[in-house]
Amino acid sequence: MEITEIFETMEYSPAPESPDLALEWLKEHKSKFGLFINGKWCKAKSGKVFSTDNPANGKKLASISEAGKSDVDAAVRAAKLAFPKWKSLSGHERARYLYALARQLQKHSRLFAVLETMDNGKTIRETRDIDIPLVIRHFYHHSGWAQLLESEFPEHIAIGPVGQIIPWNFPLLMLSWKVAPALAAGNTVVLKPAEYTPLTALLFAEICSQVGLPPGVFNLVTGPGQTGSLMVNHSDLKKIAFTGSTDVGRLIREATADTDKKLTLELGGKSPFIIFEDADLDSAIEGLVDAIWFNQGQVCCAGSRLLVQESVAEKVIDRLKKRMAKLRVGDPLDKSMDMGAIIAPIQKERIQNLVDQGKKEGAAIWQWEGKLPQNAEKKGDGCYFPPTLFTNVSPASIIAQTEIFGPVLVSMTFRTTDEAVMLANNSAYGLAASVWSENINQALHVAPKLKCRRGLD
Ligand code: NAD
């Protein structure tokens, strides 16, 4: 292509990040991983394995051990044994370990970013610039808190070995949210990553070993929901910290209801994104792009319900479609992509089913019209879903009420502020919300009326 042509089209060239570093690491491990229990790697006694695939091309990345009952028992035992000593270390001593973990994460940040992108399908732009840097900050941050624990939280004490169960949408970031504060406060951990995305947690376990974290302080069991369920029902775990779907959260709440286990649940959402007529519309649209198409819409607090004031609705939808048409969807390792792959074919199917229901319910659909990549392995459709917009959506419809957990925005209009608040609160969830207005009084009037808080209602 001539330079002049490039100036005219402003077309992007491919800018792929090399997968070599991650492939080498997988090769070093013969693409097979055990469980990390009591500071050692071991095979699952269950003898079962499952595979983790790259959703961008359908290729298998590695074989992962499935922890059964005796494996979970062993991990909890190790965490229980390690607890008294870990708890009795001074905050400063624990901080040194957390600091060392942060340093190692930083040192290997490129490997973590590439590995996360390959295991999850999220763009390298996101893992490299957002997820992994935040993970590192979390460990530094909590190493600070470990030192301040005694002076700032004198009445808080460590509770013992805790079970942590995390989803696939922000694999290492979720790990850091859960592991860093628990270790800082003197608890020991048994962690189960999601079955689709265990690789960065396995690499993290390796780093725990490298920094000399005492055996049993951090244990990693991989496996599907059943492994999580074994943890939930284990009597020696003093707390379960769970992030995932509302349905599973309900099961866990029931299972722990008559026990003295502590419980934290971070569940689903269908968050409203409210645009008033006096908003800076261009800013609001950029905000919306991040709210719903970031991480392929697989975000618990995604702004998945657009509520726009009727007087500007046409203008907003028109500009939004123009902006959507410019999104770049494709190979997640390409540094100039806005959206990568959906986590797994089953999730893509779920999104498609909900979109089909939306069409049946009479909503108008508009989709990005670019070419989606193929599945290299199966020579079929890749695990990609086009950015999608529904208009003319009825507030009671399935697509307005159900968390789609994909790149699908549903939009509705309102006339008055009261109507906006009513529509926003017409949801079984209540995780997040945003208000766009240039009038600070309007924004401060509406914000407290929105029912959104974290956890299970
Ligand atoms: P999921 O509930 O299917 O799985 C989450 C984790 O729980 C996985 O590790 C899974 O193996 C495990 N699990 C499954 N069944 C279990 C059971 N019966 N007992 C114990 N553990 C079990 O959710 P997902 O599909 O991995 O994640 C997507 C969901 O997570 C979405 O609903 C999203 O909104 C939610 N999420 C919430 C937050 C938040 O902070 N509120 C953050 C990220 C994701």
XYZ file of C-alpha atoms and ligand atoms in Angstrom:
501
model
C 0.000 0.000 0.000
C 1.256 3.484 -0.887
C 1.910 5.952 1.916
C -0.677 8.314 0.437
C -3.272 5.552 0.489
C -2.449 4.815 4.141
C -2.987 8.486 4.957
C -6.354 8.373 3.228
C -7.671 5.191 4.827
C -5.737 5.412 8.117
C -5.921 1.595 8.077
C -4.144 -0.237 10.878
C -1.414 -2.736 10.109
C -1.223 -5.925 12.147
C 0.696 -5.349 15.398
C 0.924 -8.782 16.987
C 2.519 -9.398 20.360
C 4.618 -12.551 20.229
C 3.184 -15.557 22.065
C 6.682 -17.114 22.307
C 7.351 -16.275 25.942
C 4.132 -17.961 27.070
C 4.623 -20.901 24.700
C 8.130 -21.430 26.091
C 6.787 -21.409 29.657
C 4.130 -23.955 28.682
C 6.791 -26.074 26.987
C 8.974 -25.989 30.102
C 6.041 -27.562 31.930
C 5.274 -29.975 29.080
C 1.885 -28.247 29.045
C 0.820 -30.262 32.086
C 0.106 -28.841 35.508
C -0.532 -30.328 38.935
C -1.902 -28.772 42.100
C 0.105 -26.482 44.390
C -0.361 -27.755 47.927
C 1.829 -27.087 50.964
C 4.465 -25.399 48.814
C 4.819 -28.415 46.493
C 3.472 -29.416 43.126
C 1.511 -32.647 43.166
C -0.708 -34.701 40.900
C -4.415 -34.715 41.674
C -5.348 -37.872 43.554
C -8.581 -37.867 41.583
C -6.412 -38.715 38.539
C -8.672 -36.501 36.424
C -7.458 -33.823 34.053
C -9.139 -31.235 31.858
C -7.793 -28.941 29.207
C -7.589 -25.195 28.964
C -7.864 -23.749 25.435
C -7.065 -20.497 23.701
C -10.478 -19.057 22.772
C -8.920 -16.952 20.026
C -8.065 -20.008 17.917
C -9.557 -23.037 19.679
C -6.118 -24.589 20.289
C -5.439 -26.501 23.477
C -2.907 -24.787 25.716
C -2.418 -27.240 28.578
C -3.713 -30.173 30.640
C -4.851 -29.167 34.093
C -5.403 -31.379 37.144
C -8.878 -31.658 38.571
C -8.812 -31.565 42.368
C -11.140 -34.034 44.055
C -12.127 -34.465 47.690
C -8.800 -35.764 49.028
C -6.933 -33.011 47.143
C -9.122 -30.288 48.611
C -8.744 -31.915 52.042
C -4.948 -31.869 51.647
C -4.945 -28.209 50.577
C -7.146 -27.162 53.500
C -5.021 -29.181 55.905
C -1.882 -27.423 54.650
C -3.531 -24.005 55.009
C -4.739 -24.879 58.507
C -1.288 -26.035 59.613
C 0.423 -22.963 58.173
C -2.047 -20.532 59.768
C -0.740 -20.137 63.361
C 2.784 -19.296 62.273
C 1.737 -17.012 59.427
C -0.669 -15.157 61.701
C 1.962 -14.690 64.380
C 4.468 -13.048 62.014
C 4.658 -9.293 62.439
C 2.903 -7.157 59.830
C 6.306 -6.056 58.640
C 7.402 -9.658 58.061
C 4.261 -10.496 56.069
C 4.689 -7.270 54.115
C 8.107 -8.428 52.961
C 6.563 -11.495 51.327
C 3.824 -9.465 49.644
C 6.384 -6.970 48.457
C 8.513 -9.792 47.048
C 5.453 -11.174 45.215
C 4.766 -7.730 43.738
C 8.374 -7.455 42.584
C 8.249 -10.864 40.893
C 4.900 -10.103 39.258
C 6.426 -6.914 37.929
C 9.525 -8.708 36.694
C 7.403 -11.265 34.803
C 4.614 -8.880 33.812
C 4.990 -9.488 30.081
C 4.727 -13.256 30.507
C 1.677 -12.817 32.739
C 0.030 -10.475 30.220
C 0.602 -12.739 27.209
C -0.441 -15.855 29.110
C -3.625 -14.184 30.357
C -4.512 -13.037 26.859
C -3.976 -16.518 25.431
C -5.945 -18.294 28.157
C -8.814 -15.804 28.292
C -9.118 -14.140 24.876
C -9.008 -10.600 26.279
C -6.870 -8.107 24.386
C -3.182 -7.721 25.136
C -3.837 -3.969 25.386
C -5.974 -4.729 28.422
C -3.814 -7.356 30.128
C -0.614 -5.394 29.507
C -1.924 -1.920 30.395
C -4.695 -2.570 32.914
C -5.026 -6.025 34.476
C -1.426 -6.940 35.252
C -0.322 -3.431 36.360
C -3.312 -3.407 38.729
C -2.393 -6.839 40.045
C 1.093 -5.556 40.846
C -0.336 -2.458 42.557
C -2.593 -4.643 44.691
C 0.330 -6.589 46.080
C 2.336 -3.423 46.779
C -0.710 -1.758 48.290
C -1.499 -4.627 50.625
C 2.088 -5.025 51.667
C 1.631 -1.470 52.983
C -1.551 -2.416 54.818
C 0.098 -5.481 56.350
C 2.473 -3.104 58.133
C -0.311 -0.794 59.263
C -2.671 -3.516 60.399
C -1.888 -3.306 64.085
C -2.135 0.466 64.299
C -5.069 1.008 61.897
C -7.218 -2.080 62.532
C -6.355 -3.077 66.107
C -9.607 -4.987 66.607
C -9.364 -7.053 63.455
C -7.831 -10.487 63.696
C -7.049 -13.154 61.130
C -9.729 -15.855 61.005
C -7.835 -18.856 59.687
C -7.614 -20.718 56.395
C -9.977 -19.175 53.840
C -11.375 -20.584 50.589
C -11.413 -18.284 47.571
C -13.277 -19.091 44.364
C -12.881 -16.816 41.366
C -14.341 -16.415 37.838
C -12.674 -16.270 34.449
C -13.282 -12.695 33.369
C -10.347 -11.107 35.240
C -8.375 -14.190 36.282
C -5.210 -12.797 37.837
C -6.809 -9.534 38.903
C -9.486 -11.446 40.849
C -6.747 -13.562 42.393
C -4.916 -10.449 43.559
C -8.089 -8.831 44.971
C -8.652 -11.895 47.065
C -5.194 -13.223 47.899
C -3.303 -9.997 48.696
C -5.606 -8.669 51.473
C -6.151 -12.142 52.970
C -2.425 -12.806 53.258
C -1.724 -9.275 54.487
C -4.200 -9.769 57.324
C -2.589 -13.051 58.395
C -4.968 -15.578 56.852
C -3.873 -18.543 54.785
C -5.518 -19.349 51.474
C -6.877 -22.159 49.329
C -7.703 -20.666 45.938
C -9.644 -22.137 43.048
C -9.386 -20.307 39.733
C -12.069 -20.730 37.069
C -11.708 -23.859 34.960
C -11.360 -21.788 31.753
C -8.471 -19.667 32.999
C -6.125 -21.444 35.422
C -2.784 -20.562 33.788
C -1.866 -17.247 35.390
C -2.848 -18.617 38.821
C -0.465 -21.527 38.207
C 2.294 -19.111 37.260
C 1.503 -17.114 40.402
C 1.901 -20.280 42.517
C 5.304 -20.764 40.935
C 6.250 -17.253 42.006
C 5.063 -17.956 45.569
C 7.529 -20.801 45.601
C 10.315 -18.618 44.167
C 9.936 -15.922 46.824
C 9.976 -18.558 49.573
C 6.430 -18.014 50.821
C 6.113 -20.496 53.711
C 4.502 -23.800 52.614
C 0.735 -23.929 53.064
C 0.217 -20.163 53.151
C -1.052 -20.169 49.560
C -2.501 -23.336 48.041
C -3.956 -23.698 44.577
C -6.547 -26.290 43.574
C -7.740 -26.328 39.985
C -10.998 -27.842 38.819
C -14.601 -27.196 37.864
C -17.570 -26.154 40.012
C -17.485 -29.453 41.958
C -14.034 -28.581 43.298
C -15.435 -25.233 44.441
C -18.355 -26.997 46.051
C -15.967 -29.234 48.014
C -14.315 -26.096 49.366
C -17.640 -24.484 50.251
C -18.621 -27.554 52.261
C -15.279 -28.008 54.003
C -15.690 -27.501 57.732
C -12.115 -26.262 58.314
C -12.364 -23.277 55.997
C -13.388 -20.299 58.098
C -14.516 -18.160 55.222
C -15.543 -18.460 51.578
C -14.871 -15.494 49.318
C -16.669 -16.028 46.031
C -16.903 -13.999 42.860
C -19.081 -15.359 40.084
C -22.627 -15.800 38.916
C -25.682 -15.011 41.014
C -27.011 -18.580 40.685
C -23.860 -20.129 42.127
C -23.713 -17.378 44.764
C -27.204 -18.423 45.908
C -26.126 -22.073 46.144
C -23.124 -21.082 48.240
C -25.229 -18.923 50.522
C -27.608 -21.838 51.098
C -24.744 -24.281 51.674
C -23.116 -22.048 54.291
C -26.334 -20.766 55.899
C -26.272 -22.984 58.975
C -22.522 -22.865 59.538
C -20.327 -20.259 61.192
C -18.381 -19.713 57.975
C -17.983 -16.128 56.936
C -19.032 -15.350 53.387
C -18.339 -12.693 50.785
C -20.285 -12.804 47.532
C -19.559 -10.647 44.488
C -22.164 -11.528 41.881
C -23.716 -10.481 38.600
C -25.100 -7.212 37.324
C -27.166 -5.434 34.673
C -26.036 -1.929 35.367
C -27.778 1.178 34.017
C -25.886 3.832 32.083
C -28.056 6.953 32.204
C -27.550 9.766 29.687
C -29.454 13.002 30.313
C -30.109 15.467 27.494
C -27.626 17.964 28.933
C -24.728 15.468 28.967
C -21.593 15.935 26.908
C -22.759 13.311 24.419
C -19.372 12.549 22.870
C -17.855 11.890 26.293
C -20.846 9.788 27.266
C -20.452 7.673 24.139
C -16.765 7.090 24.840
C -17.745 6.150 28.385
C -20.319 3.755 27.000
C -17.778 2.087 24.719
C -15.641 1.325 27.771
C -18.647 0.385 29.865
C -19.990 -2.329 27.574
C -17.333 -3.345 25.061
C -14.319 -3.434 27.378
C -13.355 -7.095 27.993
C -15.989 -8.136 25.413
C -18.695 -7.048 27.843
C -17.694 -9.837 30.210
C -17.620 -7.495 33.166
C -19.824 -7.770 36.260
C -20.397 -4.016 36.408
C -20.663 -3.512 32.610
C -22.965 -0.643 31.673
C -25.206 -3.034 29.781
C -28.485 -1.066 29.992
C -28.407 2.303 28.255
C -31.122 4.693 29.442
C -31.136 7.792 27.285
C -33.377 10.832 27.505
C -35.865 10.815 24.642
C -34.953 14.313 23.399
C -31.388 13.210 22.517
C -31.994 9.493 21.911
C -31.839 9.649 18.110
C -28.640 11.662 18.163
C -27.008 9.348 20.715
C -27.949 6.136 18.906
C -26.800 7.566 15.605
C -23.398 8.618 16.976
C -23.093 5.367 18.888
C -23.545 3.276 15.745
C -20.877 5.340 13.978
C -18.524 4.763 16.909
C -19.348 1.058 17.071
C -18.570 0.660 13.382
C -15.019 1.811 14.142
C -14.357 -0.762 16.869
C -11.632 -3.244 16.002
C -12.466 -6.844 16.834
C -10.016 -9.666 16.272
C -6.834 -11.423 17.388
C -6.441 -10.501 21.089
C -2.656 -10.560 20.757
C -2.850 -7.749 18.190
C -1.995 -4.561 20.077
C -4.468 -2.424 18.186
C -7.625 -4.431 18.906
C -10.482 -3.053 20.975
C -12.153 -6.408 21.472
C -10.855 -9.964 21.512
C -12.482 -13.374 21.846
C -15.336 -14.594 24.035
C -14.132 -16.954 26.773
C -15.567 -20.207 25.369
C -17.950 -21.533 22.700
C -20.596 -22.302 25.331
C -20.584 -18.683 26.487
C -20.810 -17.461 22.891
C -23.817 -19.739 22.393
C -25.449 -18.328 25.524
C -24.977 -14.785 24.213
C -26.401 -15.789 20.812
C -29.461 -17.405 22.438
C -30.209 -14.276 24.427
C -29.756 -12.110 21.335
C -32.184 -14.383 19.424
C -34.710 -14.005 22.225
C -34.301 -10.235 22.053
C -35.113 -10.316 18.326
C -38.140 -12.538 18.986
C -39.348 -10.110 21.626
C -39.440 -7.425 18.933
C -36.401 -5.307 19.782
C -34.462 -3.748 16.878
C -30.904 -5.030 16.505
C -27.844 -3.331 15.039
C -24.517 -5.186 14.813
C -20.960 -4.338 13.917
C -20.434 -5.482 10.356
C -16.717 -6.254 10.198
C -15.210 -9.662 9.538
C -14.676 -11.835 12.587
C -11.680 -14.195 12.676
C -12.130 -17.896 12.031
C -11.298 -20.715 14.431
C -7.852 -21.789 13.184
C -8.199 -25.264 14.666
C -11.678 -26.160 13.470
C -11.691 -23.918 10.401
C -15.100 -22.756 11.591
C -16.438 -19.690 13.318
C -14.044 -18.253 15.841
C -15.118 -17.606 19.380
C -15.991 -13.977 18.629
C -19.186 -12.011 18.943
C -19.825 -8.705 17.166
C -20.557 -5.570 19.201
C -24.351 -5.494 19.306
C -26.925 -2.805 20.049
C -30.617 -3.302 20.747
C -33.048 -0.400 20.534
C -36.805 -0.373 21.025
C -36.359 -2.620 24.045
C -39.203 -3.108 26.488
C -38.117 -2.777 30.146
C -39.653 -6.146 31.067
C -38.057 -8.074 28.196
C -35.533 -10.849 28.799
C -32.648 -8.905 27.290
C -33.408 -5.930 29.536
C -33.528 -8.074 32.651
C -30.922 -10.834 32.182
C -27.173 -10.404 32.521
C -25.933 -11.295 29.016
C -22.248 -11.087 29.944
C -21.208 -10.319 26.395
C -20.776 -7.332 24.051
C -24.504 -6.584 23.858
C -25.993 -3.238 24.826
C -29.748 -2.812 25.288
C -31.143 0.696 25.166
C -34.325 2.313 26.383
C -35.519 5.902 26.530
C -37.004 8.006 29.302
C -38.643 11.429 29.522
C -38.376 12.547 33.136
C -35.799 12.104 35.881
C -38.236 10.018 37.909
C -38.758 7.701 34.965
C -34.982 7.314 34.548
C -34.640 6.323 38.209
C -37.571 3.915 37.987
C -36.171 2.193 34.887
C -32.682 2.047 36.389
C -33.968 0.378 39.551
C -36.186 -2.055 37.658
C -33.630 -4.850 37.932
C -32.987 -7.928 40.054
C -29.360 -6.835 40.351
C -27.882 -3.660 41.741
C -24.155 -3.698 41.218
C -23.221 -0.397 39.573
C -24.697 2.614 37.763
C -23.505 5.731 36.009
C -25.132 9.100 35.434
C -24.104 11.418 32.613
C -25.142 15.046 32.914
C -23.380 18.417 32.778
C -25.636 19.560 35.600
C -24.036 18.611 38.897
C -27.301 19.179 40.789
C -29.076 16.748 38.514
C -26.336 14.137 38.915
C -26.242 14.500 42.715
C -30.020 14.344 42.865
C -30.211 11.113 40.845
C -27.172 9.186 42.115
C -28.399 8.448 45.668
C -31.731 7.214 44.311
C -30.094 4.442 42.316
C -30.198 1.127 44.078
C -26.785 -0.258 43.496
C -24.509 -1.869 45.959
C -22.226 -4.860 45.835
C -23.424 -8.323 46.833
C -26.552 -10.431 46.782
C -29.889 -8.711 47.353
P -19.605 -19.040 37.812
O -20.464 -18.739 38.978
O -20.056 -20.044 36.845
O -18.148 -19.520 38.290
C -17.359 -18.774 39.189
C -16.450 -19.716 39.945
O -17.262 -20.558 40.760
C -15.650 -20.651 39.052
O -14.388 -20.852 39.630
C -16.463 -21.947 39.091
O -15.719 -23.099 38.858
C -16.983 -21.924 40.519
N -18.204 -22.685 40.759
C -19.146 -23.066 39.861
N -20.131 -23.768 40.474
C -19.794 -23.827 41.783
C -20.409 -24.392 42.934
N -21.568 -25.039 42.856
N -19.798 -24.256 44.137
C -18.628 -23.585 44.232
N -17.990 -23.037 43.182
C -18.571 -23.133 41.974
O -19.341 -17.627 37.137
P -18.457 -17.329 35.845
O -19.278 -17.679 34.665
O -17.097 -17.902 35.988
O -18.289 -15.752 35.967
C -19.179 -14.859 35.458
C -20.063 -14.286 36.544
O -19.264 -13.677 37.556
C -20.961 -13.199 36.034
O -22.270 -13.345 36.536
C -20.322 -11.914 36.581
O -21.222 -10.856 36.707
C -19.796 -12.391 37.888
N -18.715 -11.520 38.374
C -18.966 -10.686 39.445
C -17.981 -9.800 39.887
C -18.246 -8.882 41.052
O -17.287 -8.311 41.571
N -19.480 -8.699 41.470
C -16.763 -9.758 39.238
C -16.545 -10.607 38.147
C -17.536 -11.484 37.731
